[in-house]
PDB file of C-alpha atoms in Angstrom:
ATOM      1  CA  MET A   1      84.202-151.254 -20.043  1.00  0.00           C
ATOM      2  CA  THR A   2      80.416-151.101 -19.942  1.00  0.00           C
ATOM      3  CA  ASP A   3      78.365-154.155 -18.997  1.00  0.00           C
ATOM      4  CA  ASP A   4      74.766-153.217 -19.737  1.00  0.00           C
ATOM      5  CA  SER A   5      73.415-156.078 -17.649  1.00  0.00           C
ATOM      6  CA  THR A   6      75.014-154.952 -14.398  1.00  0.00           C
ATOM      7  CA  GLU A   7      75.950-151.280 -14.577  1.00  0.00           C
ATOM      8  CA  PRO A   8      73.635-148.445 -13.541  1.00  0.00           C
ATOM      9  CA  THR A   9      72.467-145.953 -16.137  1.00  0.00           C
ATOM     10  CA  ARG A  10      75.269-143.511 -16.873  1.00  0.00           C
ATOM     11  CA  ARG A  11      74.519-139.814 -16.955  1.00  0.00           C
ATOM     12  CA  THR A  12      75.711-137.375 -19.546  1.00  0.00           C
ATOM     13  CA  ALA A  13      76.989-133.837 -19.130  1.00  0.00           C
ATOM     14  CA  ALA A  14      73.557-132.497 -19.982  1.00  0.00           C
ATOM     15  CA  THR A  15      71.706-134.591 -17.382  1.00  0.00           C
ATOM     16  CA  ARG A  16      74.051-134.618 -14.376  1.00  0.00           C
ATOM     17  CA  THR A  17      72.538-132.348 -11.690  1.00  0.00           C
ATOM     18  CA  THR A  18      72.555-131.627  -7.968  1.00  0.00           C
ATOM     19  CA  THR A  19      70.027-129.726  -5.872  1.00  0.00           C
ATOM     20  CA  SER A  20      71.796-126.423  -6.520  1.00  0.00           C
ATOM     21  CA  THR A  21      74.232-126.867  -9.436  1.00  0.00           C
ATOM     22  CA  ARG A  22      74.392-128.423 -12.859  1.00  0.00           C
ATOM     23  CA  ARG A  23      77.377-130.682 -13.410  1.00  0.00           C
ATOM     24  CA  THR A  24      79.175-131.405 -16.622  1.00  0.00           C
ATOM     25  CA  VAL A  25      81.547-134.085 -17.816  1.00  0.00           C
ATOM     26  CA  LEU A  26      84.424-133.368 -20.199  1.00  0.00           C
ATOM     27  CA  THR A  27      87.258-135.364 -21.789  1.00  0.00           C
ATOM     28  CA  GLY A  28      90.943-135.639 -22.337  1.00  0.00           C
ATOM     29  CA  VAL A  29      93.896-133.525 -23.396  1.00  0.00           C
ATOM     30  CA  ALA A  30      97.649-133.960 -23.309  1.00  0.00           C
ATOM     31  CA  GLY A  31     100.701-132.102 -24.574  1.00  0.00           C
ATOM     32  CA  VAL A  32     104.166-131.444 -26.204  1.00  0.00           C
ATOM     33  CA  LEU A  33     106.437-128.452 -25.559  1.00  0.00           C
ATOM     34  CA  ALA A  34     110.016-127.811 -26.637  1.00  0.00           C
ATOM     35  CA  THR A  35     112.527-127.714 -23.774  1.00  0.00           C
ATOM     36  CA  ALA A  36     113.426-124.078 -24.363  1.00  0.00           C
ATOM     37  CA  GLY A  37     109.791-123.011 -24.425  1.00  0.00           C
ATOM     38  CA  LEU A  38     109.045-124.881 -21.203  1.00  0.00           C
ATOM     39  CA  ALA A  39     111.998-123.326 -19.402  1.00  0.00           C
ATOM     40  CA  GLY A  40     110.893-119.867 -20.446  1.00  0.00           C
ATOM     41  CA  ALA A  41     107.353-120.473 -19.288  1.00  0.00           C
ATOM     42  CA  GLN A  42     108.507-121.632 -15.849  1.00  0.00           C
ATOM     43  CA  GLU A  43     110.352-118.410 -15.061  1.00  0.00           C
ATOM     44  CA  THR A  44     108.245-115.643 -13.540  1.00  0.00           C
ATOM     45  CA  THR A  45     108.968-112.179 -12.164  1.00  0.00           C
ATOM     46  CA  THR A  46     107.303-110.657  -9.112  1.00  0.00           C
ATOM     47  CA  GLU A  47     106.366-107.014  -8.684  1.00  0.00           C
ATOM     48  CA  GLY A  48     109.542-106.558  -6.667  1.00  0.00           C
ATOM     49  CA  GLY A  49     111.645-107.741  -9.604  1.00  0.00           C
ATOM     50  CA  GLU A  50     112.476-111.130  -8.080  1.00  0.00           C
ATOM     51  CA  THR A  51     112.553-114.129 -10.394  1.00  0.00           C
ATOM     52  CA  THR A  52     110.938-117.394  -9.323  1.00  0.00           C
ATOM     53  CA  GLU A  53     111.031-120.837 -10.879  1.00  0.00           C
ATOM     54  CA  GLY A  54     107.704-122.584 -11.487  1.00  0.00           C
ATOM     55  CA  GLY A  55     104.602-121.993  -9.396  1.00  0.00           C
ATOM     56  CA  GLU A  56     101.404-120.178 -10.157  1.00  0.00           C
ATOM     57  CA  THR A  57     101.302-116.386 -10.097  1.00  0.00           C
ATOM     58  CA  THR A  58      98.693-113.726 -10.633  1.00  0.00           C
ATOM     59  CA  ALA A  59      99.569-111.242 -13.323  1.00  0.00           C
ATOM     60  CA  GLY A  60      98.577-107.798 -12.120  1.00  0.00           C
ATOM     61  CA  GLY A  61      97.237-105.227 -14.564  1.00  0.00           C
ATOM     62  CA  GLN A  62      96.243-105.329 -18.214  1.00  0.00           C
ATOM     63  CA  THR A  63      98.357-107.321 -20.647  1.00  0.00           C
ATOM     64  CA  THR A  64      99.106-106.289 -24.213  1.00  0.00           C
ATOM     65  CA  THR A  65     100.210-107.983 -27.384  1.00  0.00           C
ATOM     66  CA  GLU A  66     103.635-107.411 -28.953  1.00  0.00           C
ATOM     67  CA  SER A  67     102.122-104.659 -31.091  1.00  0.00           C
ATOM     68  CA  GLY A  68     101.077-102.821 -27.940  1.00  0.00           C
ATOM     69  CA  GLU A  69      97.355-103.399 -28.391  1.00  0.00           C
ATOM     70  CA  SER A  70      95.215-104.566 -25.502  1.00  0.00           C
ATOM     71  CA  ASP A  71      94.219-108.212 -25.727  1.00  0.00           C
ATOM     72  CA  GLU A  72      91.027-107.850 -23.716  1.00  0.00           C
ATOM     73  CA  THR A  73      87.517-108.256 -25.115  1.00  0.00           C
ATOM     74  CA  THR A  74      84.351-107.118 -23.363  1.00  0.00           C
ATOM     75  CA  THR A  75      81.501-109.643 -23.106  1.00  0.00           C
ATOM     76  CA  GLU A  76      78.321-109.890 -21.053  1.00  0.00           C
ATOM     77  CA  ARG A  77      80.300-111.465 -18.237  1.00  0.00           C
ATOM     78  CA  GLY A  78      83.079-108.816 -18.371  1.00  0.00           C
ATOM     79  CA  GLU A  79      86.405-108.342 -20.096  1.00  0.00           C
ATOM     80  CA  THR A  80      87.982-111.531 -21.376  1.00  0.00           C
ATOM     81  CA  LEU A  81      91.642-112.326 -21.845  1.00  0.00           C
ATOM     82  CA  ARG A  82      93.328-114.944 -23.985  1.00  0.00           C
ATOM     83  CA  PHE A  83      95.378-117.667 -22.294  1.00  0.00           C
ATOM     84  CA  GLN A  84      97.774-120.175 -23.806  1.00  0.00           C
ATOM     85  CA  VAL A  85      97.579-123.603 -22.192  1.00  0.00           C
ATOM     86  CA  ARG A  86     100.318-126.229 -22.418  1.00  0.00           C
ATOM     87  CA  ILE A  87      99.944-129.793 -21.143  1.00  0.00           C
ATOM     88  CA  VAL A  88     103.359-131.417 -21.122  1.00  0.00           C
ATOM     89  CA  ASN A  89     104.374-135.069 -20.758  1.00  0.00           C
ATOM     90  CA  VAL A  90     107.288-134.854 -18.315  1.00  0.00           C
ATOM     91  CA  SER A  91     107.570-138.580 -17.550  1.00  0.00           C
ATOM     92  CA  GLU A  92     110.848-140.469 -17.742  1.00  0.00           C
ATOM     93  CA  PRO A  93     111.324-143.176 -20.408  1.00  0.00           C
ATOM     94  CA  ASN A  94     111.281-145.829 -17.653  1.00  0.00           C
ATOM     95  CA  ALA A  95     108.637-144.261 -15.417  1.00  0.00           C
ATOM     96  CA  LEU A  96     106.746-147.561 -15.245  1.00  0.00           C
ATOM     97  CA  ASN A  97     108.501-150.753 -14.176  1.00  0.00           C
ATOM     98  CA  PRO A  98     105.922-153.554 -14.178  1.00  0.00           C
ATOM     99  CA  GLU A  99     106.809-156.907 -12.650  1.00  0.00           C
ATOM    100  CA  GLU A 100     105.712-158.544 -15.877  1.00  0.00           C
ATOM    101  CA  GLY A 101     106.668-156.558 -18.929  1.00  0.00           C
ATOM    102  CA  GLU A 102     109.165-153.985 -20.145  1.00  0.00           C
ATOM    103  CA  PRO A 103     109.782-150.606 -18.477  1.00  0.00           C
ATOM    104  CA  GLY A 104     108.138-147.713 -20.254  1.00  0.00           C
ATOM    105  CA  PRO A 105     106.947-144.109 -19.986  1.00  0.00           C
ATOM    106  CA  VAL A 106     103.593-142.579 -19.196  1.00  0.00           C
ATOM    107  CA  ILE A 107     101.651-141.844 -22.397  1.00  0.00           C
ATOM    108  CA  LEU A 108      98.982-139.135 -22.644  1.00  0.00           C
ATOM    109  CA  SER A 109      96.008-139.278 -25.007  1.00  0.00           C
ATOM    110  CA  PRO A 110      94.274-136.622 -27.113  1.00  0.00           C
ATOM    111  CA  GLY A 111      91.369-134.993 -25.365  1.00  0.00           C
ATOM    112  CA  ALA A 112      89.186-131.973 -24.825  1.00  0.00           C
ATOM    113  CA  TYR A 113      88.943-128.861 -22.721  1.00  0.00           C
ATOM    114  CA  ALA A 114      86.315-126.359 -21.659  1.00  0.00           C
ATOM    115  CA  VAL A 115      86.060-122.915 -20.136  1.00  0.00           C
ATOM    116  CA  HIS A 116      83.039-122.834 -17.863  1.00  0.00           C
ATOM    117  CA  SER A 117      81.269-121.136 -15.003  1.00  0.00           C
ATOM    118  CA  PRO A 118      81.936-122.272 -11.404  1.00  0.00           C
ATOM    119  CA  ASN A 119      78.742-124.346 -11.155  1.00  0.00           C
ATOM    120  CA  VAL A 120      79.779-126.639 -14.040  1.00  0.00           C
ATOM    121  CA  GLU A 121      81.869-129.636 -12.999  1.00  0.00           C
ATOM    122  CA  LEU A 122      84.197-131.918 -14.930  1.00  0.00           C
ATOM    123  CA  PHE A 123      82.858-135.022 -13.196  1.00  0.00           C
ATOM    124  CA  ALA A 124      81.446-136.004  -9.826  1.00  0.00           C
ATOM    125  CA  PRO A 125      83.693-137.980  -7.445  1.00  0.00           C
ATOM    126  CA  GLY A 126      81.675-140.744  -5.839  1.00  0.00           C
ATOM    127  CA  GLU A 127      79.345-141.056  -8.838  1.00  0.00           C
ATOM    128  CA  SER A 128      79.503-143.182 -11.995  1.00  0.00           C
ATOM    129  CA  ALA A 129      81.403-141.847 -14.987  1.00  0.00           C
ATOM    130  CA  SER A 130      79.422-140.813 -18.039  1.00  0.00           C
ATOM    131  CA  ALA A 131      79.686-142.867 -21.222  1.00  0.00           C
ATOM    132  CA  GLY A 132      81.893-140.162 -22.718  1.00  0.00           C
ATOM    133  CA  LEU A 133      84.303-140.108 -19.780  1.00  0.00           C
ATOM    134  CA  GLU A 134      84.421-143.901 -19.857  1.00  0.00           C
ATOM    135  CA  SER A 135      85.434-143.865 -23.518  1.00  0.00           C
ATOM    136  CA  LEU A 136      88.179-141.326 -22.833  1.00  0.00           C
ATOM    137  CA  ALA A 137      89.503-143.065 -19.712  1.00  0.00           C
ATOM    138  CA  GLU A 138      89.529-146.551 -21.264  1.00  0.00           C
ATOM    139  CA  ASP A 139      90.463-145.857 -24.896  1.00  0.00           C
ATOM    140  CA  GLY A 140      91.717-142.269 -25.119  1.00  0.00           C
ATOM    141  CA  ASP A 141      88.757-141.266 -27.313  1.00  0.00           C
ATOM    142  CA  PRO A 142      87.454-137.762 -26.476  1.00  0.00           C
ATOM    143  CA  SER A 143      84.691-137.591 -29.085  1.00  0.00           C
ATOM    144  CA  GLY A 144      81.886-138.847 -26.845  1.00  0.00           C
ATOM    145  CA  LEU A 145      82.552-136.363 -24.092  1.00  0.00           C
ATOM    146  CA  GLY A 146      82.913-133.610 -26.638  1.00  0.00           C
ATOM    147  CA  GLY A 147      79.375-134.355 -27.724  1.00  0.00           C
ATOM    148  CA  GLU A 148      78.157-134.298 -24.125  1.00  0.00           C
ATOM    149  CA  LEU A 149      79.376-130.709 -23.801  1.00  0.00           C
ATOM    150  CA  GLU A 150      77.343-129.325 -26.665  1.00  0.00           C
ATOM    151  CA  GLY A 151      74.576-126.990 -25.543  1.00  0.00           C
ATOM    152  CA  VAL A 152      75.269-127.401 -21.826  1.00  0.00           C
ATOM    153  CA  GLU A 153      74.468-124.255 -19.876  1.00  0.00           C
ATOM    154  CA  GLY A 154      77.548-122.747 -18.252  1.00  0.00           C
ATOM    155  CA  VAL A 155      80.029-124.162 -20.775  1.00  0.00           C
ATOM    156  CA  LEU A 156      81.370-120.965 -22.341  1.00  0.00           C
ATOM    157  CA  ALA A 157      83.819-122.524 -24.807  1.00  0.00           C
ATOM    158  CA  SER A 158      85.126-126.008 -25.495  1.00  0.00           C
ATOM    159  CA  GLY A 159      87.277-127.863 -27.947  1.00  0.00           C
ATOM    160  CA  ALA A 160      89.432-130.897 -28.618  1.00  0.00           C
ATOM    161  CA  PHE A 161      93.093-131.308 -29.489  1.00  0.00           C
ATOM    162  CA  ALA A 162      95.303-134.139 -30.628  1.00  0.00           C
ATOM    163  CA  GLU A 163      98.300-132.628 -32.432  1.00  0.00           C
ATOM    164  CA  PRO A 164     101.608-132.015 -30.595  1.00  0.00           C
ATOM    165  CA  VAL A 165     102.741-128.410 -30.280  1.00  0.00           C
ATOM    166  CA  ALA A 166     106.036-129.180 -32.003  1.00  0.00           C
ATOM    167  CA  GLY A 167     104.286-130.790 -34.967  1.00  0.00           C
ATOM    168  CA  GLY A 168     103.763-134.352 -36.069  1.00  0.00           C
ATOM    169  CA  GLU A 169     100.805-136.658 -36.412  1.00  0.00           C
ATOM    170  CA  ALA A 170      97.772-136.337 -34.181  1.00  0.00           C
ATOM    171  CA  GLY A 171      97.574-138.959 -31.466  1.00  0.00           C
ATOM    172  CA  PRO A 172      98.966-139.961 -28.066  1.00  0.00           C
ATOM    173  CA  ILE A 173     102.217-138.363 -26.940  1.00  0.00           C
ATOM    174  CA  GLY A 174     105.235-139.510 -24.948  1.00  0.00           C
ATOM    175  CA  PRO A 175     107.932-137.822 -22.846  1.00  0.00           C
ATOM    176  CA  GLY A 176     108.968-134.340 -23.967  1.00  0.00           C
ATOM    177  CA  ALA A 177     105.865-133.723 -26.062  1.00  0.00           C
ATOM    178  CA  ALA A 178     102.957-131.383 -25.314  1.00  0.00           C
ATOM    179  CA  TYR A 179      99.553-130.352 -26.518  1.00  0.00           C
ATOM    180  CA  GLY A 180      98.636-126.681 -26.638  1.00  0.00           C
ATOM    181  CA  PHE A 181      95.520-124.597 -27.131  1.00  0.00           C
ATOM    182  CA  GLU A 182      94.189-121.099 -26.486  1.00  0.00           C
ATOM    183  CA  VAL A 183      91.105-120.061 -24.539  1.00  0.00           C
ATOM    184  CA  GLU A 184      89.384-116.786 -23.719  1.00  0.00           C
ATOM    185  CA  ALA A 185      88.200-116.276 -20.181  1.00  0.00           C
ATOM    186  CA  ALA A 186      86.821-113.576 -17.890  1.00  0.00           C
ATOM    187  CA  PRO A 187      87.118-113.267 -14.103  1.00  0.00           C
ATOM    188  CA  GLY A 188      85.142-116.086 -12.516  1.00  0.00           C
ATOM    189  CA  ASP A 189      85.687-118.510 -15.396  1.00  0.00           C
ATOM    190  CA  ARG A 190      87.396-121.869 -14.891  1.00  0.00           C
ATOM    191  CA  LEU A 191      89.353-124.272 -17.083  1.00  0.00           C
ATOM    192  CA  SER A 192      88.799-128.027 -17.152  1.00  0.00           C
ATOM    193  CA  PHE A 193      90.456-130.764 -19.187  1.00  0.00           C
ATOM    194  CA  ALA A 194      91.217-134.473 -19.015  1.00  0.00           C
ATOM    195  CA  THR A 195      93.678-136.835 -20.666  1.00  0.00           C
ATOM    196  CA  MET A 196      94.009-140.593 -20.409  1.00  0.00           C
ATOM    197  CA  PHE A 197      96.868-142.166 -18.473  1.00  0.00           C
ATOM    198  CA  VAL A 198      97.272-144.509 -21.415  1.00  0.00           C
ATOM    199  CA  PRO A 199      99.153-147.468 -19.859  1.00  0.00           C
ATOM    200  CA  SER A 200      96.127-148.160 -17.633  1.00  0.00           C
ATOM    201  CA  ASN A 201      92.637-149.583 -17.875  1.00  0.00           C
ATOM    202  CA  ASP A 202      90.618-146.455 -17.046  1.00  0.00           C
ATOM    203  CA  LEU A 203      92.743-143.747 -15.420  1.00  0.00           C
ATOM    204  CA  PHE A 204      92.853-140.092 -16.441  1.00  0.00           C
ATOM    205  CA  PHE A 205      94.540-136.843 -15.443  1.00  0.00           C
ATOM    206  CA  ALA A 206      92.243-133.899 -14.736  1.00  0.00           C
ATOM    207  CA  PRO A 207      91.821-130.972 -12.350  1.00  0.00           C
ATOM    208  CA  GLY A 208      89.288-131.277  -9.573  1.00  0.00           C
ATOM    209  CA  PRO A 209      85.705-131.400 -10.831  1.00  0.00           C
ATOM    210  CA  SER A 210      85.161-127.649 -10.658  1.00  0.00           C
ATOM    211  CA  GLY A 211      88.270-126.878 -12.728  1.00  0.00           C
ATOM    212  CA  ILE A 212      91.119-124.384 -12.398  1.00  0.00           C
ATOM    213  CA  GLU A 213      90.511-120.720 -11.629  1.00  0.00           C
ATOM    214  CA  LEU A 214      91.947-118.535 -14.390  1.00  0.00           C
ATOM    215  CA  PHE A 215      91.674-115.323 -12.371  1.00  0.00           C
ATOM    216  CA  ARG A 216      92.403-114.583  -8.738  1.00  0.00           C
ATOM    217  CA  ASP A 217      91.035-111.349  -7.255  1.00  0.00           C
ATOM    218  CA  GLY A 218      90.468-110.099 -10.782  1.00  0.00           C
ATOM    219  CA  ASP A 219      94.036-110.753 -11.958  1.00  0.00           C
ATOM    220  CA  PRO A 220      94.881-113.518 -14.474  1.00  0.00           C
ATOM    221  CA  VAL A 221      96.639-116.606 -13.153  1.00  0.00           C
ATOM    222  CA  ALA A 222      99.975-117.345 -14.806  1.00  0.00           C
ATOM    223  CA  GLY A 223     102.418-120.207 -14.528  1.00  0.00           C
ATOM    224  CA  ASP A 224     102.492-123.815 -13.402  1.00  0.00           C
ATOM    225  CA  VAL A 225      99.082-125.034 -12.205  1.00  0.00           C
ATOM    226  CA  THR A 226      99.989-128.740 -12.020  1.00  0.00           C
ATOM    227  CA  ARG A 227      99.273-128.789  -8.286  1.00  0.00           C
ATOM    228  CA  ARG A 228      95.588-128.504  -9.175  1.00  0.00           C
ATOM    229  CA  VAL A 229      95.647-131.698 -11.258  1.00  0.00           C
ATOM    230  CA  GLY A 230      95.018-135.230 -10.004  1.00  0.00           C
ATOM    231  CA  LEU A 231      95.124-138.802 -11.294  1.00  0.00           C
ATOM    232  CA  TRP A 232      91.627-140.303 -11.261  1.00  0.00           C
ATOM    233  CA  ASP A 233      90.145-143.780 -11.708  1.00  0.00           C
ATOM    234  CA  ALA A 234      86.935-143.745 -13.776  1.00  0.00           C
ATOM    235  CA  GLY A 235      85.745-146.942 -12.064  1.00  0.00           C
ATOM    236  CA  THR A 236      84.533-148.509 -15.319  1.00  0.00           C
ATOM    237  CA  GLU A 237      87.100-151.282 -15.866  1.00  0.00           C
ATOM    238  CA  GLN A 238      89.074-153.448 -13.460  1.00  0.00           C
ATOM    239  CA  ASN A 239      92.644-152.248 -12.990  1.00  0.00           C
ATOM    240  CA  GLU A 240      95.655-154.237 -14.132  1.00  0.00           C
ATOM    241  CA  GLU A 241      99.309-153.489 -13.417  1.00  0.00           C
ATOM    242  CA  PRO A 242     100.068-150.176 -15.166  1.00  0.00           C
ATOM    243  CA  GLY A 243     102.094-150.703 -18.305  1.00  0.00           C
ATOM    244  CA  ALA A 244     101.530-154.465 -18.417  1.00  0.00           C
ATOM    245  CA  GLY A 245      97.793-155.301 -18.502  1.00  0.00           C
ATOM    246  CA  GLU A 246      96.537-157.148 -21.571  1.00  0.00           C
ATOM    247  CA  ASN A 247      93.349-155.065 -21.567  1.00  0.00           C
ATOM    248  CA  GLN A 248      95.190-151.735 -21.607  1.00  0.00           C
ATOM    249  CA  ALA A 249      95.771-149.670 -24.740  1.00  0.00           C
ATOM    250  CA  PRO A 250      97.681-150.412 -26.907  1.00  0.00           C
ATOM    251  CA  ARG A 251      97.850-154.105 -25.890  1.00  0.00           C
ATOM    252  CA  GLN A 252      94.102-154.702 -25.840  1.00  0.00           C
ATOM    253  CA  SER A 253      92.462-156.511 -28.752  1.00  0.00           C
ATOM    254  CA  GLY A 254      90.033-153.645 -29.371  1.00  0.00           C
ATOM    255  CA  PRO A 255      88.229-150.675 -27.795  1.00  0.00           C
ATOM    256  CA  ASP A 256      86.007-151.246 -24.770  1.00  0.00           C
ATOM    257  CA  THR A 257      87.849-154.448 -23.844  1.00  0.00           C
ATOM    258  CA  GLY A 258      88.325-155.786 -20.323  1.00  0.00           C
ATOM    259  CA  PRO A 259      86.312-156.856 -17.263  1.00  0.00           C
ATOM    260  CA  ALA A 260      83.785-154.215 -16.223  1.00  0.00           C
ATOM    261  CA  GLU A 261      83.966-152.575 -12.797  1.00  0.00           C
ATOM    262  CA  ASP A 262      80.957-151.005 -11.118  1.00  0.00           C
ATOM    263  CA  ALA A 263      82.757-148.318  -9.110  1.00  0.00           C
ATOM    264  CA  PRO A 264      82.508-144.528  -8.839  1.00  0.00           C
ATOM    265  CA  VAL A 265      85.057-141.998 -10.036  1.00  0.00           C
ATOM    266  CA  ARG A 266      87.783-141.713  -7.376  1.00  0.00           C
ATOM    267  CA  ARG A 267      91.248-140.329  -6.857  1.00  0.00           C
ATOM    268  CA  ILE A 268      93.794-143.087  -7.466  1.00  0.00           C
ATOM    269  CA  GLU A 269      94.988-142.656  -3.867  1.00  0.00           C
ATOM    270  CA  GLU A 270      91.590-143.933  -2.738  1.00  0.00           C
ATOM    271  CA  VAL A 271      91.791-147.088  -4.860  1.00  0.00           C
ATOM    272  CA  GLU A 272      93.265-150.151  -3.159  1.00  0.00           C
ATOM    273  CA  ASP A 273      94.392-152.193  -6.167  1.00  0.00           C
ATOM    274  CA  GLY A 274      97.898-153.045  -4.919  1.00  0.00           C
ATOM    275  CA  TYR A 275      99.674-151.236  -7.765  1.00  0.00           C
ATOM    276  CA  GLU A 276     102.084-148.310  -7.710  1.00  0.00           C
ATOM    277  CA  TYR A 277     101.611-145.236  -9.883  1.00  0.00           C
ATOM    278  CA  PRO A 278     103.987-142.350 -10.618  1.00  0.00           C
ATOM    279  CA  SER A 279     103.048-139.033  -9.070  1.00  0.00           C
ATOM    280  CA  VAL A 280     101.198-136.395 -11.066  1.00  0.00           C
ATOM    281  CA  SER A 281     104.218-134.065 -11.053  1.00  0.00           C
ATOM    282  CA  GLU A 282     106.418-136.874 -12.411  1.00  0.00           C
ATOM    283  CA  SER A 283     104.007-137.460 -15.275  1.00  0.00           C
ATOM    284  CA  ILE A 284     102.411-134.222 -16.419  1.00  0.00           C
ATOM    285  CA  GLN A 285     102.934-130.467 -16.202  1.00  0.00           C
ATOM    286  CA  VAL A 286     100.217-127.906 -16.911  1.00  0.00           C
ATOM    287  CA  LEU A 287     101.079-124.276 -17.715  1.00  0.00           C
ATOM    288  CA  VAL A 288      98.788-121.310 -18.320  1.00  0.00           C
ATOM    289  CA  VAL A 289     100.133-118.071 -19.781  1.00  0.00           C
ATOM    290  CA  PRO A 290      97.947-114.975 -20.251  1.00  0.00           C
ATOM    291  CA  GLN A 291      98.436-113.167 -23.549  1.00  0.00           C
ATOM    292  CA  GLY A 292     101.396-110.822 -23.207  1.00  0.00           C
ATOM    293  CA  GLY A 293     103.331-113.148 -20.899  1.00  0.00           C
ATOM    294  CA  PHE A 294     103.748-113.342 -17.154  1.00  0.00           C
ATOM    295  CA  GLY A 295     103.033-110.367 -14.957  1.00  0.00           C
ATOM    296  CA  GLY A 296     103.813-109.451 -11.381  1.00  0.00           C
ATOM    297  CA  GLY A 297     102.112-110.828  -8.330  1.00  0.00           C
ATOM    298  CA  GLU A 298     102.451-113.184  -5.398  1.00  0.00           C
ATOM    299  CA  THR A 299     103.110-116.812  -6.249  1.00  0.00           C
ATOM    300  CA  GLU A 300     100.139-119.069  -5.711  1.00  0.00           C
ATOM    301  CA  GLY A 301     102.317-121.539  -3.802  1.00  0.00           C
ATOM    302  CA  GLU A 302     103.182-118.928  -1.174  1.00  0.00           C
ATOM    303  CA  THR A 303      99.528-117.925  -0.856  1.00  0.00           C
ATOM    304  CA  THR A 304      98.121-121.408  -0.353  1.00  0.00           C
ATOM    305  CA  ALA A 305     100.927-122.385   2.014  1.00  0.00           C
ATOM    306  CA  SER A 306      99.956-119.522   4.307  1.00  0.00           C
ATOM    307  CA  GLU A 307      96.362-120.686   4.178  1.00  0.00           C
ATOM    308  CA  GLY A 308      97.290-124.278   5.007  1.00  0.00           C
ATOM    309  CA  THR A 309      96.068-125.676   1.680  1.00  0.00           C
ATOM    310  CA  THR A 310      97.850-128.769   0.398  1.00  0.00           C
ATOM    311  CA  ALA A 311      98.386-129.902  -3.155  1.00  0.00           C
ATOM    312  CA  GLU A 312      96.044-132.808  -2.484  1.00  0.00           C
ATOM    313  CA  ASP A 313      93.291-130.395  -1.499  1.00  0.00           C
ATOM    314  CA  GLU A 314      93.682-128.444  -4.738  1.00  0.00           C
ATOM    315  CA  THR A 315      92.469-131.324  -6.917  1.00  0.00           C
ATOM    316  CA  THR A 316      89.129-131.446  -5.147  1.00  0.00           C
ATOM    317  CA  ASN A 317      88.308-127.759  -5.417  1.00  0.00           C
TER     318      ASN A 317
END
């Protein structure tokens, strides 16, 4: 919640800058995927013919559509490829067990996404959230951040989504549901998104501020990229017990309700509020599939393990 008398001026995507890069703020997305579709997306095949479950891979070579035509388009920044993105709510029905209140699942809100260059950032840890990010993190409303994206240099494509993949009314989704969208990207491009952790005051799921690489060494990334996603606190409203606070949607009396908090955007692990939160992998799964399906290549998990990179590190890249 914003308190104009005490909070510092909040920057927008168009005005956030550093000495060498221009930063951008985006908003939320969440998703629904049928069980069969999810299982199929998790299975990948390496160049050696071995099948792996889950994990991120790089798909070597050019992909084609079912008709046999290449699905690559040449732009000023190189050949682009279409990717399908699925953001799945994988929480259990009783994922949250507040001391005061009924057990319940994690809910994900509608949101937005963007494909952007490496110098554009989703948000800046340690700095105040923009007004658009605040609206998404507190009320699940992505419209403000969508407006902040318009005309920002380095944002190559952006959009919003609210309808579940399997059909139904637009809005927040629960366990087993998923949002889906398609993007076009070229080597060097990154994907960013955010979605509200609805049973909270101002938490959201998102990759690290610089987004998720969609190509590695020129090959498209394919598979489960959840390890690159974190749970973040926008720092705009005081936290209450997840799933029980009276100022949390949908229990709050109206949008922008609750005691304001003058804190920067931080990973939830850095917030000492005394509450317990489910892990990212127990709440959300993010899949990217290049047009034509999965290709061969080394799994990303094997690569980063050899380099000593942890899942926690991935969310800050």
